[in-house]
Tab-separated table of C-alpha atoms in Angstrom:
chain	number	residue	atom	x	y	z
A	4	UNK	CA	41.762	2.225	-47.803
A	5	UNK	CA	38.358	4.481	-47.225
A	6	UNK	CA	36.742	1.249	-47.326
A	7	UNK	CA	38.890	0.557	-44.482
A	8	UNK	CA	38.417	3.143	-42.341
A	9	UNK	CA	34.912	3.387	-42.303
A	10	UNK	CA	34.546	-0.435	-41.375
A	11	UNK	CA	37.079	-0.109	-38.718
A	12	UNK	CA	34.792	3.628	-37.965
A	13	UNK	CA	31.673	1.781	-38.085
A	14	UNK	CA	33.399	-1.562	-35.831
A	15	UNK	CA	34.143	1.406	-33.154
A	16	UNK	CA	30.551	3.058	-32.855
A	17	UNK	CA	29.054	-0.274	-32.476
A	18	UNK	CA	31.067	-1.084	-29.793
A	19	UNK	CA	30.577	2.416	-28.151
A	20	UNK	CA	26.834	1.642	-28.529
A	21	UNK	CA	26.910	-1.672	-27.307
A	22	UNK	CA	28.860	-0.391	-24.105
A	23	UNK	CA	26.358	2.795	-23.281
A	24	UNK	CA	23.310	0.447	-23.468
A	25	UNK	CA	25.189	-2.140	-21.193
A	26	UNK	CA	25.771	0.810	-19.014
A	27	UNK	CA	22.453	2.253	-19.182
A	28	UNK	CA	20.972	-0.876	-18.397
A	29	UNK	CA	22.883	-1.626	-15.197
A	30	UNK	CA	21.589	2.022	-14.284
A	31	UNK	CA	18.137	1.393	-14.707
A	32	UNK	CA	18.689	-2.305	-12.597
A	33	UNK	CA	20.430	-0.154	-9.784
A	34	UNK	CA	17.625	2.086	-9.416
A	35	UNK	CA	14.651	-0.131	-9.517
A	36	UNK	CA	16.846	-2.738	-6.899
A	37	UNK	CA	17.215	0.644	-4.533
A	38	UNK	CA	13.634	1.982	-4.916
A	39	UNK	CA	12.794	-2.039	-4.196
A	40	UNK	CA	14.628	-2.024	-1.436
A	41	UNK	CA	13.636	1.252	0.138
A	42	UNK	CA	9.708	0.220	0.021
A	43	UNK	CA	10.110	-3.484	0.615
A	44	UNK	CA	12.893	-4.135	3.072
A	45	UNK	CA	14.517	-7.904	4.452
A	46	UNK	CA	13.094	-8.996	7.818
A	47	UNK	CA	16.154	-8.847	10.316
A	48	UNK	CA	16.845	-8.858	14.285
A	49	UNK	CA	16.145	-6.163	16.336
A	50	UNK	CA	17.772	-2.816	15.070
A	51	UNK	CA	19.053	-4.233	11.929
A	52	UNK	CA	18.923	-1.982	8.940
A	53	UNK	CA	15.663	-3.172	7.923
A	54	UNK	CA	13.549	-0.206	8.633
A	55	UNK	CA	14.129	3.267	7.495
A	56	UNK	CA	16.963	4.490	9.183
A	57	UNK	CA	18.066	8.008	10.933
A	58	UNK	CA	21.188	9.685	11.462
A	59	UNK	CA	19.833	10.855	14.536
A	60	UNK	CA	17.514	10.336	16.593
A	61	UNK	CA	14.270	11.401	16.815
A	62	UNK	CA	14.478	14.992	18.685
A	63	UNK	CA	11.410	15.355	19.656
A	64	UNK	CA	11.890	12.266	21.477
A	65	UNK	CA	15.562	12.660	22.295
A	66	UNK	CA	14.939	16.141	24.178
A	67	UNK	CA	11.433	15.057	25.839
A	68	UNK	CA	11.809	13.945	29.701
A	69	UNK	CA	8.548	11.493	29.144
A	70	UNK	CA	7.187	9.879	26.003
A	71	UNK	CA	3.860	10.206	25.626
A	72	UNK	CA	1.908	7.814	23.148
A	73	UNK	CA	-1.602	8.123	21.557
A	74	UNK	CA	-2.478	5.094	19.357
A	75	UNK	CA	-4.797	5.635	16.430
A	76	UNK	CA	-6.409	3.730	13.884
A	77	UNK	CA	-7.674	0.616	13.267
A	78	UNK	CA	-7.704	-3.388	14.686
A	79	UNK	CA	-4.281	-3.743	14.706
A	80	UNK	CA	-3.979	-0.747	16.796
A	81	UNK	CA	-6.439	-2.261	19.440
A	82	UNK	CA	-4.153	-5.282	19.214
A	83	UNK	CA	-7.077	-7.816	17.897
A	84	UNK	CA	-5.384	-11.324	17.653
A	85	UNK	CA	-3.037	-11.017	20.526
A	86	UNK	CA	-4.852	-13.334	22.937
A	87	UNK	CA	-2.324	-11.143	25.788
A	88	UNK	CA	-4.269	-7.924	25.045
A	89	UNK	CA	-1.083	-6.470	24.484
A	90	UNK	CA	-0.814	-5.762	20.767
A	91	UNK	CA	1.991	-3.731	19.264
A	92	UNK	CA	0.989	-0.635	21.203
A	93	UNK	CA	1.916	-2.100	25.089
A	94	UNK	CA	4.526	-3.980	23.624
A	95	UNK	CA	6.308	-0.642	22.197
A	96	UNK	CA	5.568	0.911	24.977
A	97	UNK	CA	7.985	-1.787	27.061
A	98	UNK	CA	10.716	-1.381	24.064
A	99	UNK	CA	10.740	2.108	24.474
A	100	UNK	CA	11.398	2.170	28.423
A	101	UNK	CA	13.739	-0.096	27.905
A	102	UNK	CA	15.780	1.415	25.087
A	103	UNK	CA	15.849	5.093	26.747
A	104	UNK	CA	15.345	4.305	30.436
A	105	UNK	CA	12.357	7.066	29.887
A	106	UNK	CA	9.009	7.228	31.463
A	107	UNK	CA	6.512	5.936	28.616
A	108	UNK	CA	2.828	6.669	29.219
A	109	UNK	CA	0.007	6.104	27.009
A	110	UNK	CA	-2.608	9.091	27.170
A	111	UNK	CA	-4.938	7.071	24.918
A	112	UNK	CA	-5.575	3.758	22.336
A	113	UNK	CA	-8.105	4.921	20.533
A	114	UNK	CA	-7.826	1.930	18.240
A	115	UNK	CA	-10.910	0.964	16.685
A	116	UNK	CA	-12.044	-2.566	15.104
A	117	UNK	CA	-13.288	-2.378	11.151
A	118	UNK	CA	-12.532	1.183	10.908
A	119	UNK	CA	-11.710	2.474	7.376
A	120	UNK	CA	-9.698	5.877	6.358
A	121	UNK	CA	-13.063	8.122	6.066
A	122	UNK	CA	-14.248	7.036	9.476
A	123	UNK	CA	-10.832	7.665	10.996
A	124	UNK	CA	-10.801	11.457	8.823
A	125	UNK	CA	-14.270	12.375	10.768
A	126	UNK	CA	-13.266	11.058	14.264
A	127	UNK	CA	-10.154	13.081	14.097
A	128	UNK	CA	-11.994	15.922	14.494
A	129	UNK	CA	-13.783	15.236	17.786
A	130	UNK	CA	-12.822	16.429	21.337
A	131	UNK	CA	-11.518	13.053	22.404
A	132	UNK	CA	-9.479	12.458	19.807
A	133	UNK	CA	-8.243	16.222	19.195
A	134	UNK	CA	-6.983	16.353	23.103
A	135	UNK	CA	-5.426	12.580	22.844
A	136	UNK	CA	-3.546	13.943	19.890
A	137	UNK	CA	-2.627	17.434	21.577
A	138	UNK	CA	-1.076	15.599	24.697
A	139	UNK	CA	1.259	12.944	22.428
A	140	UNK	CA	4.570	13.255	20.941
A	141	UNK	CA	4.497	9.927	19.574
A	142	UNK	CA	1.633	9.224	17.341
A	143	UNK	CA	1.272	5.746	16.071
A	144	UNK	CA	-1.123	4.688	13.647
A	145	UNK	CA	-2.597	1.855	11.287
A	146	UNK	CA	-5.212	2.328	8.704
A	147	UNK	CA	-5.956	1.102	5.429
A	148	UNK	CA	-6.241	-2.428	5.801
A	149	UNK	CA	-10.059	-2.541	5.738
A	150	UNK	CA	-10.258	-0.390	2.702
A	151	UNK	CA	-8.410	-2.448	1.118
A	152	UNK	CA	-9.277	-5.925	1.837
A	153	UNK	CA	-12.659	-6.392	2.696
A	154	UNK	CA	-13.366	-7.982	-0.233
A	155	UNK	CA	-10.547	-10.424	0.064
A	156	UNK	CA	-12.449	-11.464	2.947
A	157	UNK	CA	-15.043	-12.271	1.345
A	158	UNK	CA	-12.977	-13.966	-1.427
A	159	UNK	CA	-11.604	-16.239	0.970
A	160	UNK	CA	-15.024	-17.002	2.525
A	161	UNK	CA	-16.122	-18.023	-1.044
A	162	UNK	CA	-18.776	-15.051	-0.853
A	163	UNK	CA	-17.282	-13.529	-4.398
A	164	UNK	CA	-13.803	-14.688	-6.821
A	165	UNK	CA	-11.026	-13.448	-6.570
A	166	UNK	CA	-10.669	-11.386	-9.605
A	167	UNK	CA	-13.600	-9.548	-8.451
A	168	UNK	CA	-11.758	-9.355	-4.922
A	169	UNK	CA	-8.437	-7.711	-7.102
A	170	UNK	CA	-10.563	-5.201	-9.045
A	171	UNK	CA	-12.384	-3.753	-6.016
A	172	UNK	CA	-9.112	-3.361	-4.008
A	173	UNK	CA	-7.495	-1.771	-6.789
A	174	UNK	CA	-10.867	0.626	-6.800
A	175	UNK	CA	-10.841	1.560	-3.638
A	176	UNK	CA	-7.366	3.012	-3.738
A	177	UNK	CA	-7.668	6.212	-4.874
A	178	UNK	CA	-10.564	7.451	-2.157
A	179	UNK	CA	-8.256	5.563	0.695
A	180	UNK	CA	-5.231	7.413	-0.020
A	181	UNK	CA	-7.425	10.820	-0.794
A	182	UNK	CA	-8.569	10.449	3.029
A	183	UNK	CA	-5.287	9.032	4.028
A	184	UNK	CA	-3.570	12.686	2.727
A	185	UNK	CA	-6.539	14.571	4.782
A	186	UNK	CA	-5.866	12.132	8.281
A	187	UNK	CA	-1.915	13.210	7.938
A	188	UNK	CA	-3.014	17.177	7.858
A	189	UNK	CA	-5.256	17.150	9.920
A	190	UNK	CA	-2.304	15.083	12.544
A	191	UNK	CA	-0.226	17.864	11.970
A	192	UNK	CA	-2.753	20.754	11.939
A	193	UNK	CA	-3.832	19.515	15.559
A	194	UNK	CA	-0.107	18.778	16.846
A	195	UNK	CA	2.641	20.414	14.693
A	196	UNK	CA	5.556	19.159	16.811
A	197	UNK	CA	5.057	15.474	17.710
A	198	UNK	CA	6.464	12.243	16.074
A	199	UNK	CA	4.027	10.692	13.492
A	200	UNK	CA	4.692	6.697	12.706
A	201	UNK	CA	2.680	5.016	10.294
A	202	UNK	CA	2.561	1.346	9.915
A	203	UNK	CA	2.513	-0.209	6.397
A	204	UNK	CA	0.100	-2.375	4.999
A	205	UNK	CA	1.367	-6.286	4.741
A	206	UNK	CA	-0.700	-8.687	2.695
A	207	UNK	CA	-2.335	-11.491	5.179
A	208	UNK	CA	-3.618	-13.561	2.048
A	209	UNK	CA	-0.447	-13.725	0.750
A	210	UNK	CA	-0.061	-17.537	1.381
A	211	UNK	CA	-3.501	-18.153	-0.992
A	212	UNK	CA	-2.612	-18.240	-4.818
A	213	UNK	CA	-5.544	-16.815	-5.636
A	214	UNK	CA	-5.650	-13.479	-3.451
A	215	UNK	CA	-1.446	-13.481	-3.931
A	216	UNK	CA	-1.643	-10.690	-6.234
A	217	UNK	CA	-3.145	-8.296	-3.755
A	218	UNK	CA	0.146	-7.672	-2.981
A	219	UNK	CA	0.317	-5.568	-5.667
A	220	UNK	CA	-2.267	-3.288	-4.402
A	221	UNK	CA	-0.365	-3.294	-1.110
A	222	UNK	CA	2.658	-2.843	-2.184
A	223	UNK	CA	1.130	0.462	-4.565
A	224	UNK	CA	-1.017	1.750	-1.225
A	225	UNK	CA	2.679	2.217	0.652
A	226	UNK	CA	4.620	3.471	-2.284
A	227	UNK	CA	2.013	6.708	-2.294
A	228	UNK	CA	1.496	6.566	1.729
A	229	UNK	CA	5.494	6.524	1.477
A	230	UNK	CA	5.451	10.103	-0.348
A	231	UNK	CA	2.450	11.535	1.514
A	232	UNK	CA	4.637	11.130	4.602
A	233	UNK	CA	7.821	12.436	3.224
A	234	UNK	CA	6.681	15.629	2.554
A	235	UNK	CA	7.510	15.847	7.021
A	236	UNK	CA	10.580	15.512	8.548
A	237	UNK	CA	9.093	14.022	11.850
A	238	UNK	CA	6.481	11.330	10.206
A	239	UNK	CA	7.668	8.064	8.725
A	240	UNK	CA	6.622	5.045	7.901
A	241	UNK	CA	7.677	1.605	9.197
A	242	UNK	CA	7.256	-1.425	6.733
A	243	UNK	CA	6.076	-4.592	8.144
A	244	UNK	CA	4.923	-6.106	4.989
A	245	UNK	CA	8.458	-8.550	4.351
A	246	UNK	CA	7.545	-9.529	8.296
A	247	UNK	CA	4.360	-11.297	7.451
A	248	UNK	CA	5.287	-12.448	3.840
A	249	UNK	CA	8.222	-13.865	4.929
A	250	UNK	CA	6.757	-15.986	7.928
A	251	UNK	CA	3.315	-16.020	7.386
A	252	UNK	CA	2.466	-18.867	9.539
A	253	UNK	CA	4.181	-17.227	12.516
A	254	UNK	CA	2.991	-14.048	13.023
A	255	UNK	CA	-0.468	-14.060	11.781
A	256	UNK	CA	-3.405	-15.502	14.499
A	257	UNK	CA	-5.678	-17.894	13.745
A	258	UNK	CA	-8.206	-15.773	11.809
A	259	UNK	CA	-5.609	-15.603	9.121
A	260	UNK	CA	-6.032	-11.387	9.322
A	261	UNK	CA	-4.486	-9.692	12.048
A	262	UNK	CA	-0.756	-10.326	14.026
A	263	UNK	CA	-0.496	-12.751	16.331
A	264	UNK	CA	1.832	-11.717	19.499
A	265	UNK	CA	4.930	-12.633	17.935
A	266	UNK	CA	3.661	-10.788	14.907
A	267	UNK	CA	2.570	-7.510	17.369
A	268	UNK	CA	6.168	-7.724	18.684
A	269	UNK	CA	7.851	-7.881	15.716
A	270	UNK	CA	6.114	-4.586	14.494
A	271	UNK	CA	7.020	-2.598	18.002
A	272	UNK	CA	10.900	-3.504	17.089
A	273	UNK	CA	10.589	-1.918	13.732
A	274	UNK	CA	8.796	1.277	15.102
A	275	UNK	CA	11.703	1.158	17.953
A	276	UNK	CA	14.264	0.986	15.116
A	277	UNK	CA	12.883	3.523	12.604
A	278	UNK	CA	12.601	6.123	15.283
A	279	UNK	CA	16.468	5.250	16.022
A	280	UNK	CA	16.031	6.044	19.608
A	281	UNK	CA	19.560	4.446	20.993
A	282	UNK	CA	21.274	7.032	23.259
A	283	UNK	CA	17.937	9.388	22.796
């Protein structure tokens, strides 16, 4: 009979301990699929849930009679690869007119080709750039690309391998995202009240199966850009990198770097969506 009960005892804690680690593993899968999620969203249509969405819209925005943009950063900001001129930045700028029936000026694109995140940390302190920041309350930036992936470049141009290419991107990322934390402060030190949006890095060698694991690097650089940024309620950042992975061929231009026009416009919807400016 005791012989019994503890086998029937012992039957009924393994099967209590076969449930909890069932359980906790369908915790753990929840989690990682929602953190997944959050940093790498699907590609959709205009003002799908794809990027980070807002119960409300953005005030600063909703309350201003004119939107006022200043454009920082790097290539993509001057719009490089959009044969148009008009890059994400004049593209936006149509979106936003459109979806608010606002005014929407630019005071200044002070995108600049090649620039890295300790170049962009200096310039931020000059006149131009202090009053282009001062007049804005819509701030739109991209940097990081070329600290990243300048020796992918040269990977692909057969100047170096690509495991050499993988272990300098992966070197570089702790000095990028030092002067990435000192570009956001000194944003806000120079204009505490207007909208910051920053635009994720995307992997444009994603396509080559040697470079493909850059994306790992990427996808690191927007995980810790993600919590720099949280740490404000009015800056954000808008992933683009499921845009370009999913259709490479589309939305990258011929120099197999920078958006295309398609690409360009693609990114202006998600900035248009994150800041959830419907009814603003």
């Amino acid at each position: 009979m005791r012989f019994r009960l503890w086998r029937s005892s012992r039957q009924l804690w393994v099967m209590i301990g076969f449930t909890s680690l069932c359980a906790t593993i369908l915790l753990l899968y929840g989690f990682g699929f929602a953190a997944y999620t959050l940093l790498h969203p699907t590609a959709g249509p205009k003002h799908s849930a794809a990027a980070p969405a807002r119960t409300k819209p953005a005030a600063v925005l909703a309350d201003a009679g004119e939107i006022k943009i200043t454009a920082i950063g790097d290539s993509l900001t001057k719009g490089t690869g959009d044969p148009s001129g008009d890059g994400y930045v004049k593209q936006l700028m149509r979106g936003l007119q459109e979806e608010t029936g606002k005014p929407v000026r630019l005071v200044n694109n002070l995108g600049i080709g090649g620039q890295q995140t300790a170049q962009l940390e200096q310039r931020l302190h000059s006149n131009g750039y202090q009053y282009a920041l001062k007049q804005a309350n819509l701030i739109v930036l991209t940097i990081g690309g070329n600290d990243l992936f300048r020796a992918a470049r040269e990977a692909m141009n057969g100047k170096t391998d690509s495991e050499q290419a993988l272990t300098a991107i992966h070197k570089r990322l702790p000095d990028g995202l030092a002067h990435m934390k000192a570009i956001l402060h000194t944003i806000r030190q120079t204009n505490p009240e207007a909208e910051v949006v920053y635009m994720g890095l995307y992997n444009p060698f994603y396509d080559i199966p040697r470079l493909k694991n850059g994306s790992l690097q990427v996808s690191e650089w927007n995980s810790e850009v993600y919590k720099l940024l949280q740490a404000d309620d009015h800056m954000l950042m808008v992933p683009v990198y499921d845009l370009f992975e999913d259709r490479i061929g589309s939305y990258l231009s011929s120099d197999h770097f920078h958006p295309n026009h398609d690409g360009y416009g693609k990114m202006a919807e998600r900035i248009i969506q994150s800041l959830s400016v419907e009814g603003a």
